Structure formats: structure tokens, C-alpha cells
mmCIF file of C-alpha atoms in Angstrom:
data_model
loop_
_atom_site.group_PDB
_atom_site.id
_atom_site.type_symbol
_atom_site.label_atom_id
_atom_site.label_comp_id
_atom_site.label_asym_id
_atom_site.label_seq_id
_atom_site.Cartn_x
_atom_site.Cartn_y
_atom_site.Cartn_z
ATOM 1 C CA MET A 858 8.946 -4.002 11.023
ATOM 2 C CA ALA A 859 8.229 -0.347 11.978
ATOM 3 C CA THR A 860 5.813 0.196 14.858
ATOM 4 C CA VAL A 861 2.559 1.769 13.818
ATOM 5 C CA ASP A 862 -0.553 2.091 15.976
ATOM 6 C CA LEU A 863 -2.801 0.863 13.304
ATOM 7 C CA ARG A 864 -5.889 0.680 15.579
ATOM 8 C CA ALA A 865 -5.534 4.384 16.385
ATOM 9 C CA LEU A 866 -4.913 5.198 12.786
ATOM 10 C CA GLN A 867 -7.930 3.214 11.484
ATOM 11 C CA GLN A 868 -10.472 3.826 14.290
ATOM 12 C CA PRO A 869 -11.677 7.242 12.965
ATOM 13 C CA LEU A 870 -12.047 5.724 9.536
ATOM 14 C CA LYS A 871 -14.060 2.807 10.946
ATOM 15 C CA ASP A 872 -16.244 5.134 12.955
ATOM 16 C CA GLN A 873 -16.897 7.211 9.871
ATOM 17 C CA TYR A 874 -17.779 4.185 7.745
ATOM 18 C CA ARG A 875 -20.174 2.947 10.422
ATOM 19 C CA ALA A 876 -21.868 6.354 10.687
ATOM 20 C CA ASP A 877 -21.933 7.037 6.995
ATOM 21 C CA PRO A 878 -21.713 3.816 4.860
ATOM 22 C CA ALA A 879 -21.654 5.755 1.639
ATOM 23 C CA SER A 880 -18.284 7.357 2.690
ATOM 24 C CA ALA A 881 -16.721 3.863 2.578
ATOM 25 C CA LYS A 882 -17.408 3.461 -1.125
ATOM 26 C CA LEU A 883 -14.404 3.836 -3.394
ATOM 27 C CA ILE A 884 -13.705 3.525 -7.110
ATOM 28 C CA LEU A 885 -10.127 2.681 -8.160
ATOM 29 C CA ARG A 886 -9.181 3.234 -11.753
ATOM 30 C CA ALA A 887 -6.380 2.094 -14.032
ATOM 31 C CA THR A 888 -6.217 3.441 -17.542
ATOM 32 C CA ALA A 889 -3.937 1.830 -20.140
ATOM 33 C CA SER A 890 -2.758 3.774 -23.160
ATOM 34 C CA GLN A 891 -0.955 2.740 -26.330
ATOM 35 C CA THR A 892 2.662 3.611 -26.833
ATOM 36 C CA ASP A 893 4.860 3.508 -29.941
ATOM 37 C CA SER A 894 4.826 -0.297 -29.989
ATOM 38 C CA PRO A 895 1.952 -2.786 -30.140
ATOM 39 C CA LEU A 896 3.940 -4.824 -27.546
ATOM 40 C CA ARG A 897 3.869 -2.119 -24.863
ATOM 41 C CA CYS A 898 1.472 0.160 -23.036
ATOM 42 C CA THR A 899 1.491 2.604 -20.121
ATOM 43 C CA VAL A 900 -0.848 2.095 -17.257
ATOM 44 C CA ASP A 901 -1.917 5.152 -15.229
ATOM 45 C CA LEU A 902 -2.967 4.014 -11.721
ATOM 46 C CA GLY A 903 -3.909 7.479 -10.564
ATOM 47 C CA ARG A 904 -1.041 7.633 -8.078
ATOM 48 C CA GLY A 905 1.682 6.474 -10.420
ATOM 49 C CA GLN A 906 2.358 5.170 -13.934
ATOM 50 C CA ILE A 907 3.946 1.913 -15.040
ATOM 51 C CA THR A 908 4.877 0.381 -18.354
ATOM 52 C CA ALA A 909 3.593 -3.134 -19.216
ATOM 53 C CA GLU A 910 4.644 -5.322 -22.130
ATOM 54 C CA ALA A 911 3.608 -8.465 -23.845
ATOM 55 C CA HIS A 912 5.372 -11.479 -22.319
ATOM 56 C CA PRO A 913 8.297 -12.840 -24.290
ATOM 57 C CA MET A 914 6.327 -16.074 -24.930
ATOM 58 C CA ALA A 915 3.845 -13.815 -26.744
ATOM 59 C CA GLY A 916 6.519 -12.038 -28.662
ATOM 60 C CA GLY A 917 7.220 -9.257 -26.190
ATOM 61 C CA PRO A 918 10.656 -7.865 -25.307
ATOM 62 C CA GLY A 919 10.617 -9.007 -21.696
ATOM 63 C CA GLN A 920 11.936 -5.771 -20.298
ATOM 64 C CA ALA A 921 8.845 -4.755 -18.323
ATOM 65 C CA PRO A 922 6.114 -6.761 -16.473
ATOM 66 C CA CYS A 923 3.371 -8.355 -18.508
ATOM 67 C CA SER A 924 -0.245 -8.188 -17.486
ATOM 68 C CA GLY A 925 -0.081 -11.553 -15.769
ATOM 69 C CA ASP A 926 2.890 -10.290 -13.709
ATOM 70 C CA LEU A 927 0.765 -7.294 -12.727
ATOM 71 C CA LEU A 928 -2.165 -9.509 -11.665
ATOM 72 C CA LEU A 929 0.072 -11.705 -9.576
ATOM 73 C CA GLY A 930 1.899 -8.599 -8.220
ATOM 74 C CA ALA A 931 -1.471 -7.099 -7.173
ATOM 75 C CA LEU A 932 -2.355 -10.375 -5.386
ATOM 76 C CA ALA A 933 1.066 -10.599 -3.681
ATOM 77 C CA ALA A 934 1.070 -6.967 -2.630
ATOM 78 C CA CYS A 935 -2.465 -7.144 -1.247
ATOM 79 C CA ALA A 936 -1.817 -10.261 0.765
ATOM 80 C CA GLN A 937 1.533 -8.829 1.958
ATOM 81 C CA LEU A 938 -0.030 -5.541 3.151
ATOM 82 C CA THR A 939 -3.050 -7.299 4.643
ATOM 83 C CA CYS A 940 -0.898 -9.700 6.658
ATOM 84 C CA GLN A 941 1.411 -6.890 7.783
ATOM 85 C CA MET A 942 -1.593 -4.717 8.886
ATOM 86 C CA VAL A 943 -3.394 -7.595 10.594
ATOM 87 C CA ALA A 944 -0.148 -8.462 12.434
ATOM 88 C CA ALA A 945 0.355 -4.855 13.516
ATOM 89 C CA ALA A 946 -3.263 -4.423 14.598
ATOM 90 C CA THR A 947 -3.435 -7.628 16.602
ATOM 91 C CA GLY A 948 0.077 -7.411 18.020
ATOM 92 C CA VAL A 949 1.395 -10.610 16.595
ATOM 93 C CA PRO A 950 5.119 -10.354 16.882
ATOM 94 C CA VAL A 951 6.500 -11.037 13.352
ATOM 95 C CA GLU A 952 10.072 -10.720 12.262
ATOM 96 C CA ARG A 953 9.387 -11.119 8.547
ATOM 97 C CA ILE A 954 6.477 -11.727 6.168
ATOM 98 C CA THR A 955 7.016 -12.714 2.520
ATOM 99 C CA VAL A 956 4.234 -13.423 0.051
ATOM 100 C CA THR A 957 4.737 -15.180 -3.267
ATOM 101 C CA ALA A 958 2.128 -15.495 -5.957
ATOM 102 C CA GLU A 959 2.588 -17.904 -8.824
ATOM 103 C CA GLY A 960 0.323 -18.483 -11.820
ATOM 104 C CA GLU A 961 0.381 -21.284 -14.401
ATOM 105 C CA LEU A 962 -0.532 -20.444 -17.977
ATOM 106 C CA ASP A 963 -0.664 -22.420 -21.161
ATOM 107 C CA MET A 964 0.212 -19.943 -23.886
ATOM 108 C CA ARG A 965 -1.465 -22.033 -26.540
ATOM 109 C CA GLY A 966 -4.803 -20.546 -25.306
ATOM 110 C CA SER A 967 -3.889 -16.871 -25.363
ATOM 111 C CA MET A 968 -2.009 -17.310 -28.647
ATOM 112 C CA GLY A 969 -4.987 -18.982 -30.322
ATOM 113 C CA VAL A 970 -2.943 -22.086 -31.151
ATOM 114 C CA ALA A 971 -5.335 -24.593 -29.464
ATOM 115 C CA ARG A 972 -9.066 -23.802 -28.969
ATOM 116 C CA GLU A 973 -9.469 -26.402 -26.251
ATOM 117 C CA VAL A 974 -6.906 -24.653 -24.109
ATOM 118 C CA PRO A 975 -8.460 -21.852 -21.991
ATOM 119 C CA VAL A 976 -7.130 -18.326 -22.121
ATOM 120 C CA GLY A 977 -5.923 -17.222 -18.639
ATOM 121 C CA PHE A 978 -4.397 -18.724 -15.598
ATOM 122 C CA GLU A 979 -5.043 -22.447 -15.062
ATOM 123 C CA ALA A 980 -3.905 -22.284 -11.429
ATOM 124 C CA ILE A 981 -2.722 -19.596 -8.982
ATOM 125 C CA ARG A 982 -0.813 -20.391 -5.867
ATOM 126 C CA LEU A 983 -0.340 -17.893 -3.048
ATOM 127 C CA ARG A 984 2.299 -18.639 -0.371
ATOM 128 C CA VAL A 985 2.353 -16.470 2.753
ATOM 129 C CA ALA A 986 5.573 -17.141 4.729
ATOM 130 C CA ILE A 987 5.511 -15.701 8.200
ATOM 131 C CA ASP A 988 8.638 -15.754 10.394
ATOM 132 C CA ALA A 989 7.321 -15.242 13.886
ATOM 133 C CA PRO A 990 9.219 -17.500 16.340
ATOM 134 C CA ASP A 991 7.810 -15.753 19.376
ATOM 135 C CA ALA A 992 4.108 -15.908 18.269
ATOM 136 C CA PRO A 993 1.864 -18.651 19.708
ATOM 137 C CA PRO A 994 0.562 -21.115 17.021
ATOM 138 C CA ASP A 995 -3.109 -20.157 17.564
ATOM 139 C CA ARG A 996 -2.301 -16.418 16.914
ATOM 140 C CA LEU A 997 -0.357 -17.358 13.747
ATOM 141 C CA ALA A 998 -3.325 -19.407 12.631
ATOM 142 C CA ARG A 999 -5.715 -16.468 13.128
ATOM 143 C CA LEU A 1000 -3.228 -14.145 11.303
ATOM 144 C CA ARG A 1001 -3.314 -16.427 8.325
ATOM 145 C CA ALA A 1002 -7.054 -16.820 8.367
ATOM 146 C CA ARG A 1003 -7.573 -13.030 8.640
ATOM 147 C CA THR A 1004 -5.037 -12.389 5.893
ATOM 148 C CA GLU A 1005 -7.197 -14.602 3.538
ATOM 149 C CA GLN A 1006 -10.427 -13.125 4.830
ATOM 150 C CA PHE A 1007 -9.466 -9.477 4.319
ATOM 151 C CA CYS A 1008 -7.210 -9.643 1.289
ATOM 152 C CA VAL A 1009 -9.287 -7.726 -1.309
ATOM 153 C CA VAL A 1010 -7.570 -9.085 -4.418
ATOM 154 C CA LEU A 1011 -7.637 -12.698 -3.139
ATOM 155 C CA GLN A 1012 -11.344 -12.472 -2.335
ATOM 156 C CA THR A 1013 -12.089 -10.797 -5.657
ATOM 157 C CA LEU A 1014 -10.310 -13.650 -7.507
ATOM 158 C CA LEU A 1015 -12.101 -16.332 -5.352
ATOM 159 C CA ALA A 1016 -15.523 -14.765 -5.863
ATOM 160 C CA PRO A 1017 -15.332 -12.549 -8.918
ATOM 161 C CA PRO A 1018 -17.723 -9.684 -9.293
ATOM 162 C CA PRO A 1019 -19.644 -9.130 -12.527
ATOM 163 C CA ILE A 1020 -17.415 -7.565 -15.122
ATOM 164 C CA THR A 1021 -18.781 -5.431 -17.908
ATOM 165 C CA VAL A 1022 -16.861 -4.685 -21.073
ATOM 166 C CA GLU A 1023 -17.885 -1.591 -22.914
ATOM 167 C CA ALA A 1024 -16.681 -0.918 -26.500
ATOM 168 C CA VAL A 1025 -16.267 2.761 -27.193
ATOM 169 C CA GLY A 1026 -15.292 4.547 -30.325
ATOM 170 C CA ASP A 1027 -15.887 4.749 -34.071
ATOM 171 C CA GLY A 1028 -17.097 1.303 -35.119
ATOM 172 C CA ALA A 1029 -18.303 0.142 -31.703
ATOM 173 C CA GLU A 1030 -20.870 2.943 -31.306
ATOM 174 C CA GLN A 1031 -22.108 2.285 -34.812
ATOM 175 C CA ALA A 1032 -22.393 -1.371 -34.213
ATOM 176 C CA GLU A 1033 -24.279 -0.871 -30.908
ATOM 177 C CA SER A 1034 -26.659 1.546 -32.541
ATOM 178 C CA ALA A 1035 -27.300 -0.937 -35.376
ATOM 179 C CA ASN A 1036 -27.855 -3.738 -32.879
ATOM 180 C CA SER A 1037 -30.324 -1.724 -30.791
ATOM 181 C CA ASP A 1038 -32.195 -0.627 -33.968
ATOM 182 C CA ALA A 1039 -32.395 -4.236 -35.084
ATOM 183 C CA ALA A 1040 -33.604 -5.390 -31.617
ATOM 184 C CA GLY A 1041 -36.217 -2.572 -31.651
ATOM 185 C CA ASN A 1042 -37.518 -3.682 -35.044
ATOM 186 C CA ALA A 1043 -37.730 -7.401 -34.081
#
């Protein structure tokens, strides 16, 4: 692993966030757009674009990641980067870190085949493998604990924030207007 003085790199940021908490606020955005196929979309992440497709078990071609792959990929990437950064910041001598995220789905839910089957992942497993033969066990335990504590995607999945869904466009705006008129007349 490349040597980076993470503490020196992050200290000015931490000082700034302490002095001006508003400067620590961030909005990340991903925008998906339709393509020439109902089985594919593009996702603009602001710093790059990817293609996503429906999973083959939902009729997709299977040539690009599906949304579940992207969710698990985000979890694995966040845990990987968090563990690497914590190891670098605390001086834990690691040779290799590998993170694997697995999710179990029952496609009957998302395909509308069985109403009693929930839509979405039934279980997600995150495995953080740390190869650090020269690290004391107590430091490895702290590394694992801090990785869990500071992994943004893991913590978001464990304690989900409120999510709002806003319908925008032709019929949605008319329906919202009609609903608010009806509520106002009640």
C-alpha cells in the first residue's frame, strides 16, 4: 500500500469543519437517464458516468451491473476505502485489505410473482479481510471497529435516513394538484 500522510492531509479539513460546521455539509447526486432500451440506463455520478442494466433474472442482458450490484459495490468500496484510510491514519501495518459485499434477493418479490415476498435484499453480508501479520490483535480489532463505525454506506444501511420520493412531470404534477385541491376542500 502506498504511503500517505493521511493525518497531515486531513488535519486542515478537520480544523475547517470544527471552525465552520456548515462547510462540512455535502450533497452527492446521481442522476439516471433512459437509453434506447427499457433494460438499460446511464447513471451520471457527477465525476463519471456508468451504464446499469436490469439483472438477467429480470430479463436484462447481463452485460453491465444491475442496481443491486451498484448498491453492493458502493458498500464494498466504502468499507474498503474506510479500512485503508483508518489503517493509514493509525499506522496499522497491513499488507492487503479485501472487502466483499454479498446480498441475497428473492426475485419473486421484485418481479411481482409472490406478494408475500419482499422487494429488496433479504440479507447483506460484508466481509472485511485484513492481511496484517505484523499488526497486534488489539490494533486489528480497533481497525475493524473503526471501519464499521466510519463506513458511510454501512452506517446508512444500518440506520437509514428518511427518504422522500418526488414524482415530477406531466401526470404527477396534475395528480398532486388534484390531491391538494381535494384536501383543501375536505
